[in-house]
mmCIF file of C-alpha atoms in Angstrom:
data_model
loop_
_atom_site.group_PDB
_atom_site.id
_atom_site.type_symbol
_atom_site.label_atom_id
_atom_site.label_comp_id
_atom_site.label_asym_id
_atom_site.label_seq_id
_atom_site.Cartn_x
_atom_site.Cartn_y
_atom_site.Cartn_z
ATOM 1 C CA UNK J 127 85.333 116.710 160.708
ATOM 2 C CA UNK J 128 85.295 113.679 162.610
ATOM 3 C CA UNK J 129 88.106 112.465 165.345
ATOM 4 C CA UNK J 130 87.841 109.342 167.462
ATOM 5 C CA UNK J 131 90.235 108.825 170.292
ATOM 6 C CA UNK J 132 90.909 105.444 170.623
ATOM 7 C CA UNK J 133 92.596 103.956 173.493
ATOM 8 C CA UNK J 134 92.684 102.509 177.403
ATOM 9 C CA UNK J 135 92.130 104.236 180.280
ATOM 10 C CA UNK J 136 93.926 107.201 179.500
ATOM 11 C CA UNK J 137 91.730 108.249 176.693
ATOM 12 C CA UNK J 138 88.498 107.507 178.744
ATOM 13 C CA UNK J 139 89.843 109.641 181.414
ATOM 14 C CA UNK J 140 90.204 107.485 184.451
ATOM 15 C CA UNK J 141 91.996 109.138 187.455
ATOM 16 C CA UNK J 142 92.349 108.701 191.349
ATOM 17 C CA UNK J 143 90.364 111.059 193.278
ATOM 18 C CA UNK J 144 91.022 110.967 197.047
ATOM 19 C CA UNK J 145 92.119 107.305 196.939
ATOM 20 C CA UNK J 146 89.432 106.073 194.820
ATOM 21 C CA UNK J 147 89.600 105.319 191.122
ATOM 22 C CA UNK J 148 87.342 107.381 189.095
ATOM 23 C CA UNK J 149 86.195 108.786 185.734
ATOM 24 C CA UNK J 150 86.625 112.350 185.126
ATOM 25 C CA UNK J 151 84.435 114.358 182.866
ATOM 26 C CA UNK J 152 87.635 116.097 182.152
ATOM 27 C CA UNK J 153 88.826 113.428 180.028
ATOM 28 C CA UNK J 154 91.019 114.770 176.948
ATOM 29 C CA UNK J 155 88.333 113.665 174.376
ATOM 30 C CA UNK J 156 86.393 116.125 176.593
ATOM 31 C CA UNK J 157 88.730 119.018 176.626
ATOM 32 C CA UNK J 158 89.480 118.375 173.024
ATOM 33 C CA UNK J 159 86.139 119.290 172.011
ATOM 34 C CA UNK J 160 86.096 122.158 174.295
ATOM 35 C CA UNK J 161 89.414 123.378 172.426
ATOM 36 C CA UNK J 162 88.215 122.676 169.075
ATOM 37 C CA UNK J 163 84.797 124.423 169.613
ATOM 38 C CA UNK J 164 86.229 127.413 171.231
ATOM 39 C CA UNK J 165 88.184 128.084 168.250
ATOM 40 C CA UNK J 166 84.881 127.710 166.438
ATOM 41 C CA UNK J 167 86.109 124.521 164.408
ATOM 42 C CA UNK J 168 83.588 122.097 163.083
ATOM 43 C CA UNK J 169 85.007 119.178 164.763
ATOM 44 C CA UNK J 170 83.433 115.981 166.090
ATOM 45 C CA UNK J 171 85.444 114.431 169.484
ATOM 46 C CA UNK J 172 84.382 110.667 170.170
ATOM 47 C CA UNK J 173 85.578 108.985 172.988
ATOM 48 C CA UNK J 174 86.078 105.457 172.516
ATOM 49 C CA UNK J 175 88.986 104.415 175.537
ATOM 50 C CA UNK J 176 88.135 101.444 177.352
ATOM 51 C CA UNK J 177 89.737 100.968 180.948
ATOM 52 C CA UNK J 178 91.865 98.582 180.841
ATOM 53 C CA UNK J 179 92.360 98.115 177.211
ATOM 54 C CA UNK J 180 96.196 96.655 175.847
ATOM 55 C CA UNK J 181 96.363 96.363 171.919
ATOM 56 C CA UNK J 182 95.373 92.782 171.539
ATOM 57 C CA UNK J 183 91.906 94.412 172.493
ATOM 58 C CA UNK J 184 91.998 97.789 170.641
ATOM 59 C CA UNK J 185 92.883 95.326 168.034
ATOM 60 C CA UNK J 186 89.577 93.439 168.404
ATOM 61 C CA UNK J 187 87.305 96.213 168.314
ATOM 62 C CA UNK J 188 89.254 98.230 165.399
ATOM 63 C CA UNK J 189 86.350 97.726 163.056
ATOM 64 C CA UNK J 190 83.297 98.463 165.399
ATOM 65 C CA UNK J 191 84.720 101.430 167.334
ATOM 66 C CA UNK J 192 86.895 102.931 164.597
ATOM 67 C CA UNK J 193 86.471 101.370 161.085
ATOM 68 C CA UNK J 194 82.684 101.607 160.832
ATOM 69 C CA UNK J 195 82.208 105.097 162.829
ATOM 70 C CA UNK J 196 84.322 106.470 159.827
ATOM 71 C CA UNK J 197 85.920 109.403 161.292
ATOM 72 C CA UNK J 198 88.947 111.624 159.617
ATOM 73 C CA UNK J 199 90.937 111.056 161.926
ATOM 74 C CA UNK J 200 91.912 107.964 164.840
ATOM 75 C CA UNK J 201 93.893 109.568 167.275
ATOM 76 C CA UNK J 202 95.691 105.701 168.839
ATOM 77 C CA UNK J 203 97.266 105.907 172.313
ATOM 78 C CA UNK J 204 97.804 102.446 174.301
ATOM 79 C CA UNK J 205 100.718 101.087 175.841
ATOM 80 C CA UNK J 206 100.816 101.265 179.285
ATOM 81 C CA UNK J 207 98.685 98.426 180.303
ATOM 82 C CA UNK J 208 100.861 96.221 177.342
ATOM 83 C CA UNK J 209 103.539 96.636 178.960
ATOM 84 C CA UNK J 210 102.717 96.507 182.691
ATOM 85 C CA UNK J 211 102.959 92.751 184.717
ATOM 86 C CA UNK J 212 100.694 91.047 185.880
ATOM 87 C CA UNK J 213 102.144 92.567 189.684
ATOM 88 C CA UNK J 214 100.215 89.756 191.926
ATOM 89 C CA UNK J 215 101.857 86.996 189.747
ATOM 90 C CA UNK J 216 105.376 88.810 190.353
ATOM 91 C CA UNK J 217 104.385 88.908 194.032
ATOM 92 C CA UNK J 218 103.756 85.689 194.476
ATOM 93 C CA UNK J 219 106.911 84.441 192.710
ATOM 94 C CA UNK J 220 109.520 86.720 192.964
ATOM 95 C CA UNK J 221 112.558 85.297 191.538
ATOM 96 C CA UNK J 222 111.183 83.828 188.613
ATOM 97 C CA UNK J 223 111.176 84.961 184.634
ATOM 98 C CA UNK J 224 107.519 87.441 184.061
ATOM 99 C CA UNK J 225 106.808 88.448 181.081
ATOM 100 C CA UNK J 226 104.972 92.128 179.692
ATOM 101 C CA UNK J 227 100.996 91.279 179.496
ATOM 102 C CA UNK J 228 101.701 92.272 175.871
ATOM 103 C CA UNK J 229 105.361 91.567 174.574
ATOM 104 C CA UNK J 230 107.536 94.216 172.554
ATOM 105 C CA UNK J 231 106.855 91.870 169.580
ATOM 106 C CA UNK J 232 103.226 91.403 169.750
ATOM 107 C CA UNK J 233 102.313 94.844 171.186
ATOM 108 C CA UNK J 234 104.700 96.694 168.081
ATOM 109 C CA UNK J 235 102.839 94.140 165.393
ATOM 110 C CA UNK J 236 99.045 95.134 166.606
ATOM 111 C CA UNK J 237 99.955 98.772 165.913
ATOM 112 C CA UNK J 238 101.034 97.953 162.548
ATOM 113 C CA UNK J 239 98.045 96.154 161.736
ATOM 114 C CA UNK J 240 95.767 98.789 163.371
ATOM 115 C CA UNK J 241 97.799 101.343 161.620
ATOM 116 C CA UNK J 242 97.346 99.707 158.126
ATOM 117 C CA UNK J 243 93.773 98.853 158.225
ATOM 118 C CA UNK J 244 93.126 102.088 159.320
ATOM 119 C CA UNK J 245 94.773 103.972 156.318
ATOM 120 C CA UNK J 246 93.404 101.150 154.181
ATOM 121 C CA UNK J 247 89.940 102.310 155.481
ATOM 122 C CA UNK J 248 90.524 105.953 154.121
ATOM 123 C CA UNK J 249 90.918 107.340 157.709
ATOM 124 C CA UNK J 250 93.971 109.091 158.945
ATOM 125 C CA UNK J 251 95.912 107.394 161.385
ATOM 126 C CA UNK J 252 97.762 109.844 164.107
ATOM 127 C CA UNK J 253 99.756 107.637 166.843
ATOM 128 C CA UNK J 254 100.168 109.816 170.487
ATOM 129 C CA UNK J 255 103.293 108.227 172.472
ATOM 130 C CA UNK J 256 103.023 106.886 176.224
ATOM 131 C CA UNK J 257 102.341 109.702 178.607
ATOM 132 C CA UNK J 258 105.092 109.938 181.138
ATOM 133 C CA UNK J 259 104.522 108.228 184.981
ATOM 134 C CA UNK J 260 105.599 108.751 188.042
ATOM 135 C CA UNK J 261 107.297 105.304 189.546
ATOM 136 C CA UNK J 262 107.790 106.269 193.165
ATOM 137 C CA UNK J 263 104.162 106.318 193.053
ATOM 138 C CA UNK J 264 103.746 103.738 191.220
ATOM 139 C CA UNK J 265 105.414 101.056 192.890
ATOM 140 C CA UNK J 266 104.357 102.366 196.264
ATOM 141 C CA UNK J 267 100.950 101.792 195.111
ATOM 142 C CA UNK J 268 101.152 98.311 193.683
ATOM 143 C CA UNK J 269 103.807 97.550 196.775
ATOM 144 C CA UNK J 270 100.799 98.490 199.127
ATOM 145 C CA UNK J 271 98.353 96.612 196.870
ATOM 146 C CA UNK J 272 100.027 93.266 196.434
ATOM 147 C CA UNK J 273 103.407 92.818 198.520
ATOM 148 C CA UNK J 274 106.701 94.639 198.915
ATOM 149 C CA UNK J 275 109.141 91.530 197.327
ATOM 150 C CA UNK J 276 107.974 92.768 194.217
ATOM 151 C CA UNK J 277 111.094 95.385 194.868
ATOM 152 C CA UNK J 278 113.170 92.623 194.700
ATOM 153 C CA UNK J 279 112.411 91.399 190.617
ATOM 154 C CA UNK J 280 112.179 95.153 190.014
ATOM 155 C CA UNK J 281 115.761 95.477 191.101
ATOM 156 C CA UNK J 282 116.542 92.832 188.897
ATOM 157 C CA UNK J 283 114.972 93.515 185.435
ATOM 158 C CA UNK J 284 113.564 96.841 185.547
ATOM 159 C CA UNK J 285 109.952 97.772 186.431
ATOM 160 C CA UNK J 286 107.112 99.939 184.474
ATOM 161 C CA UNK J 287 109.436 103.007 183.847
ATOM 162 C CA UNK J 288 112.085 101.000 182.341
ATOM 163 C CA UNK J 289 109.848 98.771 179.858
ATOM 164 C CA UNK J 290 107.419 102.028 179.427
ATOM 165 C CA UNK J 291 110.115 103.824 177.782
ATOM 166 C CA UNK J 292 111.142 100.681 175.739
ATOM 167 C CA UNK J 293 108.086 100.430 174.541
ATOM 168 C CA UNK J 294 107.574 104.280 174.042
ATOM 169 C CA UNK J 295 111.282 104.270 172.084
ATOM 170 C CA UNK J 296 109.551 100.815 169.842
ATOM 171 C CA UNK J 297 106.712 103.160 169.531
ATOM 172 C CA UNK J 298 108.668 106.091 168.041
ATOM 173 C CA UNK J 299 110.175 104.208 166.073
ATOM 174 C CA UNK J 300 107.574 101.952 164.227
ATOM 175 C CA UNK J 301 105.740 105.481 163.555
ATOM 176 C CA UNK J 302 108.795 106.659 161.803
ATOM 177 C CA UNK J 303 109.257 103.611 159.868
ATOM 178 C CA UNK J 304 105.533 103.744 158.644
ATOM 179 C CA UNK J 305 105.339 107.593 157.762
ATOM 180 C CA UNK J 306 102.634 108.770 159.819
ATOM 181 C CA UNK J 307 101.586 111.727 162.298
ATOM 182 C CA UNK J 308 102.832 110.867 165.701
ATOM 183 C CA UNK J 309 102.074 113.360 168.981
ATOM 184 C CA UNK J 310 104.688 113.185 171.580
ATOM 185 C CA UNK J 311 102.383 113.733 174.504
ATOM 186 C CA UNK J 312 105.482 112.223 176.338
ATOM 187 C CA UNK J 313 107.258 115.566 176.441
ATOM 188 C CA UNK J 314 104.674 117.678 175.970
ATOM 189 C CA UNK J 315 103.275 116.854 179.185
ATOM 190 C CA UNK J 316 106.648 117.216 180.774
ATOM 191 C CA UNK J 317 107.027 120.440 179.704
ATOM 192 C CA UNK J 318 103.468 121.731 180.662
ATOM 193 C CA UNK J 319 104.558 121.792 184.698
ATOM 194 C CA UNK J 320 105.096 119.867 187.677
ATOM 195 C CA UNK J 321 104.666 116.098 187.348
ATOM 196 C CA UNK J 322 103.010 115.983 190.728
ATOM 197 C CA UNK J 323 100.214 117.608 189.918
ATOM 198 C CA UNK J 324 100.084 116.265 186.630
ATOM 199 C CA UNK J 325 99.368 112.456 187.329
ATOM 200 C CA UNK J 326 97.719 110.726 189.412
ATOM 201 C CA UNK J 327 98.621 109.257 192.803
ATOM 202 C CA UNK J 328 98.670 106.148 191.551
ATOM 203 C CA UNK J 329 101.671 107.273 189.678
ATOM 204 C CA UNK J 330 99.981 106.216 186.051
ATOM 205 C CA UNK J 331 96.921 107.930 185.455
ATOM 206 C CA UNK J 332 96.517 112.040 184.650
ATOM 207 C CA UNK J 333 94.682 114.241 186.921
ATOM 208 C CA UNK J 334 92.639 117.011 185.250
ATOM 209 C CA UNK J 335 95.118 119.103 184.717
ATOM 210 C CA UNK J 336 97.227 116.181 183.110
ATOM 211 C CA UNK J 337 94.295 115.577 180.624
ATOM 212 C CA UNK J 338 94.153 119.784 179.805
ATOM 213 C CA UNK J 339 97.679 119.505 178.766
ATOM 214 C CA UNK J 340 97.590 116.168 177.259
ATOM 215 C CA UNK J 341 94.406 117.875 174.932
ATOM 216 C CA UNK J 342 96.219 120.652 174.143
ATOM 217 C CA UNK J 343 98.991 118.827 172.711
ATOM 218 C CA UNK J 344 97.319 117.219 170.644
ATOM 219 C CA UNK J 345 95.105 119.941 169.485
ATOM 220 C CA UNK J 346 98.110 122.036 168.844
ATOM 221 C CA UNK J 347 99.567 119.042 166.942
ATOM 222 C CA UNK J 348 96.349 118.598 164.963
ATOM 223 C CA UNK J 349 95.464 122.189 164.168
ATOM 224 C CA UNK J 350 98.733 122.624 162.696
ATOM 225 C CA UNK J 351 98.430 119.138 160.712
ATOM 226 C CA UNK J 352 94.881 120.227 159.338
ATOM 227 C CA UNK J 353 96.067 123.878 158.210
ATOM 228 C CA UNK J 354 98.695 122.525 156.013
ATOM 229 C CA UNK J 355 96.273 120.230 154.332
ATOM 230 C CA UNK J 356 93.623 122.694 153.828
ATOM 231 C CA UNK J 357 96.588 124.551 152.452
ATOM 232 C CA UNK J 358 97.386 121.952 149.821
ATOM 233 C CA UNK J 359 93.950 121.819 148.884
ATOM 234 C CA UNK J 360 93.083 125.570 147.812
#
C-alpha cells in the first residue's frame, strides 16, 4: 500500500531549531513509516510537502505529485499559509483592509477540486485539519520580524488564530459535506501534552515531538480506516 502526504511545510517537516529554520528528519511522513513498519505493515510513506505551499499550489501540482504517483491513499493537510497575511504588507499599512493570501472562498473551492479529482483518479482522499498554533509566539515572532503596529490591525480584525480556526471550522465542514475520511490532528495534538513543547518557537511549526504525535494520529486514524475495509473485503 501506497500513502502520499501531501502538503506545505508541515508535511515536509520544517521546524525552528535554536532560532534557525530547519528541516527535520523527523518529519511525520518519516515517523509514519517508522509506525507503519514497526507494526510490520506493507506500507509505502511519500513525502511530497513543499515549504511554503497554500492550495492554489497543491492545486497545481495535484497531477504530478499525487495523480500520477498513484498511491491508495493522499493524506491533504494545508491551510496555514492560505490563511496567513502577507505580515510586511500589514506592517507597512496598518489601518487599511488585508486580505488572507488565500480567501475562505478560494482556499474551500481548491479542496473540493483536489478532493474530486482525486477520488475521480481511484485514490482515496483523507483530509487532516490545521494543527493547532501557539499565537503569543507567533505574533512575537512576526512583531520582531516586521514591526510591532501590526498589533494594532490584529486588534481590529483578528490575527492567524482567529482566521486559522475559521478556516479549520470551513475545513470540517466541507469534509462533512463531501463524505470523506477527515483526521483531526487539531485535537489530537492537543491532547498528546504540553503545547510548548509541541510547536515550534515560531509559534506555527511542530517540533519533533509535535510531528511523533501528529504521525500517530494519523496512523491510529488510518489503521483503524484500513481494518474495516479489509474487513468488508473477506
Amino acid at each position: 500500500m501506497k500513502i502520499i502526504c501531501f502538503g506545505d511545510s508541515l508535511t515536509r517537516g520544517v521546524s525552528i531549531v535554536k532560532g534557525r529554520l530547519r528541516i527535520l528528519k523527523e518529519s511525520y511522513p518519516t515517523s509514519l513509516q517508522e509506525l507503519f513498519s514497526s507494526n510490520k505493515n506493507d506500507v509505502t510513506v511519500v513525502n511530497k510537502g513543499v515549504f511554503n505551499d497554500n492550495s492554489d499550489l497543491l492545486l497545481e501540482r495535484l497531477e504530478k505529485d499525487v495523480i500520477h504517483e498513484k498511491p491508495d491513499y493522499v493524506i491533504v493537510g494545508v491551510g496555514g499559509n492560505d490563511c496567513n497575511f502577507k505580515w510586511e504588507e500589514v506592517a507597512n499599512n496598518p489601518l487599511k483592509e488585508h486580505k488572507a493570501i488565500v480567501p475562505l472562498d478560494r482556499y474551500l473551492h481548491n479542496i473540493k477540486t483536489m478532493i474530486n479529482q482525486i477520488s475521480q483518479s481511484g485514490i482515496t482522499p483523507v483530509i487532516s485539519t490545521l494543527p493547532p498554533l501557539d499565537p503569543v509566539r507567533y505574533y512575537k515572532n512576526i512583531s520582531e520580524k516586521y514591526s510591532p503596529s501590526i498589533s494594532h490591525w490584529i486588534s481590529q480584525v483578528g490575527g492567524i488564530d482567529y482566521w486559522h480556526g475559521v478556516y479549520n471550522h470551513h475545513l470540517n465542514q466541507l469534509a462533512e459535506e463531501l463524505n470523506i475520511m477527515k483526521i483531526d490532528v487539531r485535537t489530537g495534538i492537543k491532547k498528546a501534552g504540553n503545547l510548548v513543547d509541541l510547536i515550534s518557537d515560531d509559534g506555527i511549526h511542530l517540533t519533533a515531538e509535535g510531528y511523533k504525535a501528529l504521525s500517530a494520529e494519523i496512523h491510529r486514524n488510518l489503521l483503524s480506516t484500513i481494518a474495516l475495509q479489509n474487513k468488508k473485503l473477506c
